[in-house]
Amino acid sequence: MNAKQRTILFLIADTGAGHRSAANAITNAIRIISQKEQEEWLTRTAAQQRESTVSPGNTAGTTVQEAVAPPPTYRIEIVDVFEEYSRFPLREAVKLYGPTIRYNPRLFGEVFHISNREGPVMAGQLLTTPLILNGLLRLFTTVQPDIIVSIHPLLNHVTVRALREFHLRIPFLTVVTDLVTVHYSWFAEGVDGYIIPTKQAQELYLKRGLDPQKVHLLGMPIDPKFTLPIASKEELQRKFGLRPGLPVVLLVGGGDGAGGLQAAVRAISHARLPVQLMVVTGRNKRLYAHLQRTKSHLNVPITIFGFVQNMPELMHAADVIVTKAGPGTISEALSCDLPVILSGYVPGQEEGNVTFVTENDVGVLAMDPPTLIDALRRLTKPGSPDLRRQLANAKRLSRPGASFDIAQCILSYLPTPDAQTVWQTTWGRRRQRMMSGRLRSAIRIRRLRTTLPKPLLRGPLVRRLTSSRTRDISNKSGDLTHPADRNL
């Protein structure tokens, strides 16, 4: 008997590196869980095979394959929906996130706060849904997922709308990746389950009046390798060529190497602090080259890294971390019992992360050189009481195994291994043919509009044809209504 495969679709957008990192962390956890299930099944079937061979009373003729069904396997798809399945101008507008937070973060903060209400969110959905709905239709028809998981706030309401309009009964979950400042768009009525990282986010969810049975407080997804055994701090420091006995400060600016790394390095060097630095510049090749050129002129020892894959080792080798207020890096630092100095934050989106760090006393906010130097002096002096207190608080808050808990929660929403999925039923196959037909019709209409003269494009016939596509499912569904809907 062959194990049935279940398909898990993660919806993300590469607005920053955090959403894809969270999806990758959960994916790695699912793969580890699946590998363990397969190994346990092989061990169990091998044991049963031996027992059936030596047992003289085994006359039933039952095979091992019939007695023990193999666990399911998992096909996982991670899709940047805006980049791959949305239309202009939505696809291009989403790309403004990076430049905005880099060059005008105050503007981003103002937009965040203005839009963090029901009215603006619903208005935004009304404007953007026509630019992405047919893309989601094509995505669902192509991938045929057994479960859909959103890891981006702007994808929740439109996915609920798409599933309802297409009459697809597929479990839909949302994994929230903001610690405290959770935007209104994260929570959409109709989602089957919400996985959230903190009690503050849970309280915000409950204030919205949503179903408390659907919320799961499981922590922030970080890479499963943060749970693996690791060498001692002394061994890791020797591995990276660090000086023994000298406090190690790790400076991280995220995947793009932002967060004021250069200014922080310059301030620490100017203060001549008795520390040594490890600096992770990420994908910022210009900053990496600049630090390499100037490191001989610095007044502190420094080791420079580009984009790294061994962040757990770097964090365990350090005594303090200086970073921007990204939720992923904060959660990773806590899992390594590392005090946090926040060198900056994105207004609106990351303001709550600062509150989370300071109110739980696991770190401080230091956005200017004097505050940064003062915080480092207090944390790196021998026998520092601030360091001991923050280490204890970090141990209390850390959830290094959150990705495994989230993965298990997602898997619990999948159909059982012996059950048919929505795509395998007769109803599902008819629905798929109808959806594919609608998609082809939408493409034909779009091509027609690109070749017709402009006066005709403005005519009532084309407008009527175009608007009819949005009602196509309702008008043509007929007896294709899902069996569970017929009693409504």
Short mmCIF file of C-alpha atoms in Angstrom, two decimals:
data_model
loop_
_atom_site.label_atom_id
_atom_site.label_comp_id
_atom_site.label_asym_id
_atom_site.label_seq_id
_atom_site.Cartn_x
_atom_site.Cartn_y
_atom_site.Cartn_z
CA MET A 1 0.00 0.00 0.00
CA ASN A 2 1.42 3.37 -0.99
CA ALA A 3 1.16 6.30 1.36
CA LYS A 4 -1.19 9.05 0.21
CA GLN A 5 0.35 12.42 -0.46
CA ARG A 6 -1.10 15.59 1.03
CA THR A 7 -0.40 18.99 -0.54
CA ILE A 8 0.24 22.03 1.67
CA LEU A 9 0.17 25.47 0.03
CA PHE A 10 1.87 28.39 1.80
CA LEU A 11 0.83 31.85 0.61
CA ILE A 12 3.50 34.52 1.19
CA ALA A 13 4.80 37.78 -0.22
CA ASP A 14 8.46 38.72 -0.21
CA THR A 15 7.88 42.07 1.50
CA GLY A 16 10.94 41.64 3.68
CA ALA A 17 12.51 38.28 4.40
CA GLY A 18 10.40 37.35 7.43
CA HIS A 19 7.39 35.77 5.70
CA ARG A 20 9.45 33.38 3.58
CA SER A 21 11.69 32.57 6.56
CA ALA A 22 8.61 31.63 8.59
CA ALA A 23 7.29 29.44 5.76
CA ASN A 24 10.69 27.76 5.39
CA ALA A 25 10.88 27.14 9.15
CA ILE A 26 7.47 25.44 9.20
CA THR A 27 8.31 23.50 6.04
CA ASN A 28 11.53 22.18 7.59
CA ALA A 29 9.64 21.16 10.71
CA ILE A 30 7.03 19.28 8.64
CA ARG A 31 9.76 17.46 6.76
CA ILE A 32 11.46 16.44 10.00
CA ILE A 33 8.13 15.23 11.40
CA SER A 34 7.42 13.31 8.19
CA GLN A 35 10.86 11.71 8.20
CA LYS A 36 10.37 10.62 11.79
CA GLU A 37 6.95 9.15 10.97
CA GLN A 38 8.41 7.20 8.05
CA GLU A 39 11.27 5.86 10.16
CA GLU A 40 8.90 4.79 12.93
CA TRP A 41 6.65 3.08 10.38
CA LEU A 42 9.59 1.20 8.84
CA THR A 43 10.78 0.11 12.29
CA ARG A 44 7.28 -1.04 13.27
CA THR A 45 6.66 -2.96 10.04
CA ALA A 46 10.09 -4.60 10.24
CA ALA A 47 9.30 -5.75 13.80
CA GLN A 48 5.92 -7.13 12.70
CA GLN A 49 7.59 -8.90 9.79
CA ARG A 50 9.99 -10.62 12.17
CA GLU A 51 7.15 -11.60 14.50
CA SER A 52 5.05 -13.01 11.65
CA THR A 53 8.04 -15.04 10.46
CA VAL A 54 8.83 -16.71 13.80
CA SER A 55 5.25 -17.11 15.05
CA PRO A 56 3.99 -20.67 14.33
CA GLY A 57 0.35 -19.62 14.87
CA ASN A 58 0.35 -17.00 12.13
CA THR A 59 -2.13 -18.61 9.72
CA ALA A 60 -4.20 -15.57 8.88
CA GLY A 61 -1.97 -14.70 5.99
CA THR A 62 -2.18 -10.98 6.79
CA THR A 63 0.66 -9.05 5.22
CA VAL A 64 2.56 -6.30 6.99
CA GLN A 65 1.38 -3.80 4.40
CA GLU A 66 -2.25 -4.64 5.16
CA ALA A 67 -1.76 -4.52 8.90
CA VAL A 68 0.07 -1.21 9.15
CA ALA A 69 -0.72 1.58 6.70
CA PRO A 70 2.17 3.92 5.94
CA PRO A 71 1.93 7.55 7.04
CA PRO A 72 1.16 10.19 4.42
CA THR A 73 3.84 12.11 2.62
CA TYR A 74 3.70 15.86 2.10
CA ARG A 75 4.13 17.99 -0.98
CA ILE A 76 4.80 21.59 0.04
CA GLU A 77 4.47 24.64 -2.20
CA ILE A 78 5.57 28.15 -1.08
CA VAL A 79 4.19 30.81 -3.43
CA ASP A 80 4.78 34.57 -3.57
CA VAL A 81 1.22 35.34 -4.61
CA PHE A 82 1.65 39.00 -5.50
CA GLU A 83 4.71 38.40 -7.63
CA GLU A 84 3.47 35.29 -9.45
CA TYR A 85 -0.32 35.55 -9.55
CA SER A 86 -1.44 39.19 -9.24
CA ARG A 87 -1.86 41.78 -11.98
CA PHE A 88 -0.56 45.28 -12.55
CA PRO A 89 -0.62 47.64 -10.68
CA LEU A 90 -0.99 45.52 -7.53
CA ARG A 91 2.11 43.47 -8.32
CA GLU A 92 4.23 46.60 -8.64
CA ALA A 93 2.66 48.41 -5.69
CA VAL A 94 3.65 45.64 -3.29
CA LYS A 95 7.28 46.10 -4.34
CA LEU A 96 7.24 49.60 -2.83
CA TYR A 97 7.39 48.11 0.69
CA GLY A 98 11.17 47.69 0.72
CA PRO A 99 12.10 51.16 -0.60
CA THR A 100 9.50 52.81 1.64
CA ILE A 101 10.73 51.33 4.93
CA ARG A 102 14.31 52.01 3.85
CA TYR A 103 14.02 55.62 2.67
CA ASN A 104 10.81 56.92 4.26
CA PRO A 105 9.86 54.71 7.24
CA ARG A 106 7.78 57.50 8.80
CA LEU A 107 5.48 57.48 5.76
CA PHE A 108 5.08 53.72 6.07
CA GLY A 109 4.18 54.10 9.75
CA GLU A 110 1.51 56.67 8.93
CA VAL A 111 0.00 54.44 6.26
CA PHE A 112 0.09 51.49 8.67
CA HIS A 113 -1.83 53.32 11.39
CA ILE A 114 -4.34 54.93 9.01
CA SER A 115 -5.14 51.57 7.41
CA ASN A 116 -5.31 49.62 10.69
CA ARG A 117 -9.12 49.75 10.82
CA GLU A 118 -12.00 47.84 9.32
CA GLY A 119 -13.03 50.54 6.82
CA PRO A 120 -9.66 51.02 5.07
CA VAL A 121 -9.02 47.26 5.05
CA MET A 122 -12.37 46.52 3.39
CA ALA A 123 -11.86 49.37 0.91
CA GLY A 124 -8.42 48.03 0.05
CA GLN A 125 -9.81 44.56 -0.49
CA LEU A 126 -12.52 45.94 -2.77
CA LEU A 127 -9.89 47.64 -4.93
CA THR A 128 -7.33 44.83 -5.05
CA THR A 129 -9.50 41.70 -5.24
CA PRO A 130 -10.17 42.03 -9.02
CA LEU A 131 -6.40 42.16 -9.55
CA ILE A 132 -5.69 38.87 -7.80
CA LEU A 133 -8.86 36.74 -7.72
CA ASN A 134 -8.32 34.98 -11.07
CA GLY A 135 -4.68 34.46 -10.11
CA LEU A 136 -5.75 32.63 -6.98
CA LEU A 137 -8.17 30.58 -9.08
CA ARG A 138 -5.30 29.54 -11.35
CA LEU A 139 -3.06 28.79 -8.36
CA PHE A 140 -5.64 26.61 -6.60
CA THR A 141 -6.51 24.75 -9.80
CA THR A 142 -2.86 24.08 -10.58
CA VAL A 143 -1.58 23.11 -7.12
CA GLN A 144 -4.81 21.43 -5.86
CA PRO A 145 -3.92 21.96 -2.18
CA ASP A 146 -5.37 19.94 0.68
CA ILE A 147 -4.74 22.86 3.03
CA ILE A 148 -3.84 26.52 2.52
CA VAL A 149 -1.70 28.47 4.98
CA SER A 150 -1.31 32.25 4.73
CA ILE A 151 1.75 33.94 6.22
CA HIS A 152 0.95 37.47 5.07
CA PRO A 153 -1.75 39.89 6.30
CA LEU A 154 -2.77 41.11 2.84
CA LEU A 155 -3.65 37.61 1.62
CA ASN A 156 -6.22 36.56 4.21
CA HIS A 157 -9.42 38.35 3.22
CA VAL A 158 -8.96 37.73 -0.50
CA THR A 159 -8.28 34.01 0.05
CA VAL A 160 -11.47 33.66 2.10
CA ARG A 161 -13.34 35.44 -0.71
CA ALA A 162 -11.81 33.15 -3.34
CA LEU A 163 -12.62 29.95 -1.45
CA ARG A 164 -16.20 31.07 -0.91
CA GLU A 165 -16.72 32.18 -4.50
CA PHE A 166 -15.26 28.96 -5.88
CA HIS A 167 -17.17 26.87 -3.27
CA LEU A 168 -13.97 25.11 -2.22
CA ARG A 169 -14.04 23.39 1.15
CA ILE A 170 -10.29 23.50 1.82
CA PRO A 171 -8.97 24.20 5.35
CA PHE A 172 -7.46 27.68 5.48
CA LEU A 173 -5.12 28.73 8.30
CA THR A 174 -3.29 31.97 9.07
CA VAL A 175 0.11 32.08 10.78
CA VAL A 176 0.61 35.55 12.30
CA THR A 177 4.24 36.69 12.29
CA ASP A 178 3.91 39.99 14.17
CA LEU A 179 4.49 39.77 17.92
CA VAL A 180 2.28 42.57 19.23
CA THR A 181 1.31 45.15 16.60
CA VAL A 182 -1.03 42.91 14.64
CA HIS A 183 -2.64 44.78 11.74
CA TYR A 184 -6.41 44.53 11.29
CA SER A 185 -5.93 42.68 7.98
CA TRP A 186 -4.34 39.67 9.71
CA PHE A 187 -7.72 38.46 11.04
CA ALA A 188 -10.37 37.62 8.44
CA GLU A 189 -13.76 36.17 9.23
CA GLY A 190 -13.96 32.71 7.66
CA VAL A 191 -10.42 31.48 8.38
CA ASP A 192 -10.50 28.00 9.95
CA GLY A 193 -7.66 28.61 12.40
CA TYR A 194 -5.24 31.30 13.54
CA ILE A 195 -1.75 30.51 14.83
CA ILE A 196 -0.37 33.43 16.82
CA PRO A 197 2.96 34.05 18.59
CA THR A 198 2.17 35.95 21.83
CA LYS A 199 -0.49 36.55 24.46
CA GLN A 200 -0.71 40.18 23.34
CA ALA A 201 -1.66 39.03 19.83
CA GLN A 202 -4.19 36.62 21.32
CA GLU A 203 -5.81 39.40 23.33
CA LEU A 204 -6.08 41.53 20.20
CA TYR A 205 -7.70 38.62 18.37
CA LEU A 206 -10.28 38.15 21.14
CA LYS A 207 -11.07 41.89 21.18
CA ARG A 208 -12.13 41.53 17.57
CA GLY A 209 -14.89 39.18 18.76
CA LEU A 210 -13.61 36.22 16.74
CA ASP A 211 -14.10 32.57 17.70
CA PRO A 212 -11.76 31.73 20.64
CA GLN A 213 -11.82 28.06 19.59
CA LYS A 214 -10.00 28.90 16.38
CA VAL A 215 -6.94 30.58 17.90
CA HIS A 216 -3.76 28.64 18.75
CA LEU A 217 -1.06 30.34 20.84
CA LEU A 218 2.04 28.49 19.65
CA GLY A 219 4.85 31.04 19.30
CA MET A 220 6.85 32.46 16.42
CA PRO A 221 8.09 30.00 13.75
CA ILE A 222 11.89 29.90 13.66
CA ASP A 223 14.17 27.41 11.97
CA PRO A 224 14.15 23.96 13.67
CA LYS A 225 17.94 23.99 13.79
CA PHE A 226 17.61 26.30 16.81
CA THR A 227 16.45 23.20 18.73
CA LEU A 228 19.46 21.04 17.81
CA PRO A 229 22.31 20.33 20.25
CA ILE A 230 25.18 22.73 19.78
CA ALA A 231 28.78 23.13 20.93
CA SER A 232 29.65 25.17 23.99
CA LYS A 233 30.18 28.93 23.80
CA GLU A 234 33.95 28.46 24.24
CA GLU A 235 34.16 25.93 21.40
CA LEU A 236 32.13 28.13 19.08
CA GLN A 237 34.27 31.17 19.85
CA ARG A 238 37.39 29.17 19.01
CA LYS A 239 35.73 28.04 15.76
CA PHE A 240 35.16 31.66 14.70
CA GLY A 241 38.64 32.78 15.73
CA LEU A 242 37.44 34.98 18.60
CA ARG A 243 39.58 36.01 21.55
CA PRO A 244 38.87 34.05 24.74
CA GLY A 245 37.57 36.00 27.73
CA LEU A 246 36.53 39.08 25.74
CA PRO A 247 32.74 39.74 25.52
CA VAL A 248 31.27 39.10 22.07
CA VAL A 249 28.71 41.48 20.54
CA LEU A 250 26.77 40.17 17.54
CA LEU A 251 25.41 42.86 15.19
CA VAL A 252 22.69 41.73 12.76
CA GLY A 253 20.70 43.81 10.30
CA GLY A 254 18.38 41.21 8.79
CA GLY A 255 18.65 39.56 5.39
CA ASP A 256 19.32 42.88 3.67
CA GLY A 257 21.88 44.07 6.20
CA ALA A 258 19.87 47.11 7.23
CA GLY A 259 19.36 48.50 10.72
CA GLY A 260 22.26 50.96 11.09
CA LEU A 261 25.07 48.40 11.29
CA GLN A 262 27.74 50.76 10.04
CA ALA A 263 26.82 53.50 12.54
CA ALA A 264 26.75 50.97 15.41
CA VAL A 265 30.19 49.61 14.52
CA ARG A 266 31.60 53.13 14.29
CA ALA A 267 30.13 54.11 17.69
CA ILE A 268 31.48 51.02 19.45
CA SER A 269 34.91 51.55 17.92
CA HIS A 270 34.97 55.22 18.88
CA ALA A 271 34.04 54.35 22.49
CA ARG A 272 36.87 51.77 22.63
CA LEU A 273 34.65 49.31 24.48
CA PRO A 274 36.40 46.16 25.78
CA VAL A 275 34.43 43.90 23.41
CA GLN A 276 34.86 42.09 20.11
CA LEU A 277 32.36 42.23 17.29
CA MET A 278 30.77 39.75 14.92
CA VAL A 279 28.88 41.59 12.17
CA VAL A 280 26.41 39.89 9.80
CA THR A 281 25.85 42.13 6.77
CA GLY A 282 23.39 39.79 5.02
CA ARG A 283 22.96 40.52 1.33
CA ASN A 284 24.41 44.02 1.67
CA LYS A 285 27.58 43.45 -0.34
CA ARG A 286 28.51 47.14 -0.26
CA LEU A 287 28.49 47.22 3.54
CA TYR A 288 30.47 43.97 3.67
CA ALA A 289 33.15 45.39 1.38
CA HIS A 290 33.28 48.67 3.32
CA LEU A 291 33.77 46.95 6.67
CA GLN A 292 36.44 44.70 5.22
CA ARG A 293 38.33 47.75 3.91
CA THR A 294 38.11 49.72 7.16
CA LYS A 295 38.35 47.01 9.84
CA SER A 296 42.09 47.56 10.31
CA HIS A 297 41.34 51.13 11.44
CA LEU A 298 38.78 50.12 14.07
CA ASN A 299 39.59 50.16 17.78
CA VAL A 300 37.85 46.83 18.47
CA PRO A 301 38.42 43.34 17.01
CA ILE A 302 35.84 42.52 14.35
CA THR A 303 34.82 39.45 12.36
CA ILE A 304 32.62 40.13 9.33
CA PHE A 305 30.11 37.74 7.73
CA GLY A 306 27.87 38.12 4.70
CA PHE A 307 24.66 36.12 4.34
CA VAL A 308 24.88 33.20 6.77
CA GLN A 309 23.16 29.85 7.27
CA ASN A 310 24.60 29.16 10.74
CA MET A 311 22.85 31.83 12.80
CA PRO A 312 22.32 29.48 15.79
CA GLU A 313 26.09 29.06 16.11
CA LEU A 314 26.73 32.78 15.85
CA MET A 315 24.08 33.57 18.46
CA HIS A 316 25.32 30.93 20.89
CA ALA A 317 28.88 32.26 20.50
CA ALA A 318 27.77 35.81 21.40
CA ASP A 319 27.01 37.47 24.73
CA VAL A 320 24.76 40.27 23.41
CA ILE A 321 22.97 40.91 20.12
CA VAL A 322 22.36 44.30 18.48
CA THR A 323 19.62 44.13 15.83
CA LYS A 324 16.60 45.87 14.35
CA ALA A 325 13.24 44.89 15.83
CA GLY A 326 12.35 42.09 13.41
CA PRO A 327 10.14 39.46 15.10
CA GLY A 328 12.10 36.54 13.69
CA THR A 329 15.50 37.71 14.92
CA ILE A 330 14.07 38.60 18.34
CA SER A 331 12.55 35.13 18.69
CA GLU A 332 15.77 33.46 17.54
CA ALA A 333 17.81 35.49 20.06
CA LEU A 334 15.46 34.52 22.90
CA SER A 335 15.78 30.85 21.96
CA CYS A 336 19.57 31.25 22.38
CA ASP A 337 19.18 33.04 25.76
CA LEU A 338 20.65 36.20 24.26
CA PRO A 339 19.91 39.72 25.59
CA VAL A 340 18.66 42.05 22.84
CA ILE A 341 19.63 45.64 22.06
CA LEU A 342 17.27 47.04 19.43
CA SER A 343 19.00 49.53 17.13
CA GLY A 344 15.87 50.47 15.17
CA TYR A 345 12.38 49.44 14.10
CA VAL A 346 9.90 49.89 11.27
CA PRO A 347 7.24 52.41 12.45
CA GLY A 348 3.83 50.88 12.92
CA GLN A 349 4.65 47.29 12.04
CA GLU A 350 7.51 46.77 14.52
CA GLU A 351 6.54 49.20 17.27
CA GLY A 352 4.94 46.39 19.26
CA ASN A 353 8.12 44.33 19.00
CA VAL A 354 9.97 47.08 20.88
CA THR A 355 7.27 47.00 23.57
CA PHE A 356 7.55 43.21 23.75
CA VAL A 357 11.32 43.38 24.34
CA THR A 358 11.31 46.23 26.86
CA GLU A 359 8.22 45.29 28.89
CA ASN A 360 9.42 41.69 29.25
CA ASP A 361 12.88 43.02 30.22
CA VAL A 362 14.82 40.96 27.71
CA GLY A 363 16.52 43.98 26.16
CA VAL A 364 16.47 47.72 25.51
CA LEU A 365 15.91 50.16 22.67
CA ALA A 366 19.07 52.08 21.72
CA MET A 367 18.59 54.17 18.58
CA ASP A 368 21.46 56.62 19.23
CA PRO A 369 25.16 55.98 19.93
CA PRO A 370 25.21 57.14 23.59
CA THR A 371 22.31 54.85 24.54
CA LEU A 372 23.88 51.94 22.65
CA ILE A 373 27.26 52.37 24.33
CA ASP A 374 25.67 52.69 27.77
CA ALA A 375 23.62 49.51 27.26
CA LEU A 376 26.67 47.56 26.10
CA ARG A 377 28.73 48.74 29.07
CA ARG A 378 26.06 47.57 31.52
CA LEU A 379 25.57 44.18 29.86
CA THR A 380 29.23 43.29 29.27
CA LYS A 381 30.77 44.26 32.60
CA PRO A 382 31.81 41.24 34.73
CA GLY A 383 28.98 39.88 36.90
CA SER A 384 26.41 42.19 35.32
CA PRO A 385 23.07 41.97 37.21
CA ASP A 386 21.28 43.33 34.12
CA LEU A 387 22.71 40.48 32.05
CA ARG A 388 21.63 37.81 34.59
CA ARG A 389 18.11 39.23 34.82
CA GLN A 390 17.62 39.49 31.07
CA LEU A 391 18.99 35.99 30.54
CA ALA A 392 16.44 34.60 33.00
CA ASN A 393 13.63 36.46 31.27
CA ALA A 394 14.76 35.24 27.85
CA LYS A 395 14.63 31.62 29.07
CA ARG A 396 11.08 32.22 30.30
CA LEU A 397 9.86 33.66 26.99
CA SER A 398 11.74 31.52 24.47
CA ARG A 399 9.92 28.91 22.39
CA PRO A 400 12.61 27.29 20.21
CA GLY A 401 10.32 24.40 19.26
CA ALA A 402 7.46 26.62 18.05
CA SER A 403 7.86 25.52 14.42
CA PHE A 404 7.19 21.90 15.38
CA ASP A 405 4.08 22.87 17.34
CA ILE A 406 2.85 24.96 14.39
CA ALA A 407 3.61 22.15 11.95
CA GLN A 408 1.66 19.64 14.05
CA CYS A 409 -1.25 22.06 14.25
CA ILE A 410 -1.30 22.46 10.46
CA LEU A 411 -1.11 18.71 9.90
CA SER A 412 -4.05 18.18 12.26
CA TYR A 413 -6.30 20.09 9.82
CA LEU A 414 -5.45 17.77 6.90
CA PRO A 415 -7.86 15.03 5.78
CA THR A 416 -7.11 11.64 7.31
CA PRO A 417 -4.86 9.36 5.21
CA ASP A 418 -7.80 7.15 4.16
CA ALA A 419 -10.11 10.06 3.28
CA GLN A 420 -10.69 11.53 -0.15
CA THR A 421 -9.61 15.11 -0.64
CA VAL A 422 -11.90 17.69 -2.18
CA TRP A 423 -10.04 17.34 -5.50
CA GLN A 424 -10.54 13.54 -5.65
CA THR A 425 -14.32 13.58 -5.35
CA THR A 426 -16.65 13.68 -8.36
CA TRP A 427 -17.87 17.06 -7.15
CA GLY A 428 -14.28 18.28 -6.88
CA ARG A 429 -13.38 17.16 -10.41
CA ARG A 430 -16.47 18.88 -11.82
CA ARG A 431 -15.64 21.99 -9.84
CA GLN A 432 -12.09 21.93 -11.21
CA ARG A 433 -13.34 21.68 -14.80
CA MET A 434 -15.69 24.59 -14.20
CA MET A 435 -12.93 26.66 -12.57
CA SER A 436 -10.59 25.92 -15.48
CA GLY A 437 -13.32 26.96 -17.89
CA ARG A 438 -13.80 30.24 -16.06
CA LEU A 439 -10.07 30.86 -16.12
CA ARG A 440 -9.88 30.23 -19.88
CA SER A 441 -12.83 32.56 -20.42
CA ALA A 442 -11.16 35.26 -18.33
CA ILE A 443 -7.98 34.92 -20.38
CA ARG A 444 -9.93 35.13 -23.65
CA ILE A 445 -11.70 38.29 -22.48
CA ARG A 446 -8.37 39.83 -21.46
CA ARG A 447 -6.80 39.00 -24.84
CA LEU A 448 -9.86 40.38 -26.63
CA ARG A 449 -9.55 43.66 -24.74
CA THR A 450 -5.90 44.03 -25.79
CA THR A 451 -6.68 43.76 -29.52
CA LEU A 452 -9.95 45.68 -29.88
CA PRO A 453 -9.97 49.40 -30.80
CA LYS A 454 -10.25 51.78 -27.86
CA PRO A 455 -13.73 53.10 -28.77
CA LEU A 456 -15.07 49.55 -28.76
CA LEU A 457 -13.31 48.75 -25.48
CA ARG A 458 -15.32 51.52 -23.86
CA GLY A 459 -18.57 50.18 -25.24
CA PRO A 460 -21.34 48.55 -23.19
CA LEU A 461 -20.83 45.09 -24.71
CA VAL A 462 -17.25 44.65 -23.50
CA ARG A 463 -18.11 46.15 -20.11
CA ARG A 464 -21.00 43.70 -19.80
CA LEU A 465 -18.79 40.75 -20.80
CA THR A 466 -16.08 41.75 -18.35
CA SER A 467 -18.40 42.31 -15.40
CA SER A 468 -20.15 39.01 -16.05
CA ARG A 469 -16.93 37.12 -15.28
CA THR A 470 -17.11 38.12 -11.61
CA ARG A 471 -20.59 36.54 -11.40
CA ASP A 472 -19.76 33.49 -13.45
CA ILE A 473 -19.52 31.03 -10.60
CA SER A 474 -22.87 32.05 -9.13
CA ASN A 475 -24.63 31.99 -12.51
CA LYS A 476 -23.16 28.70 -13.72
CA SER A 477 -22.80 26.67 -10.55
CA GLY A 478 -26.23 24.98 -10.87
CA ASP A 479 -26.10 21.54 -9.31
CA LEU A 480 -22.37 21.92 -8.65
CA THR A 481 -23.12 23.29 -5.20
CA HIS A 482 -21.11 21.46 -2.57
CA PRO A 483 -23.26 18.79 -0.88
CA ALA A 484 -22.75 20.49 2.46
CA ASP A 485 -24.22 23.74 1.03
CA ARG A 486 -27.50 22.25 -0.14
CA ASN A 487 -29.06 22.32 3.28
CA LEU A 488 -28.26 26.01 3.82
#
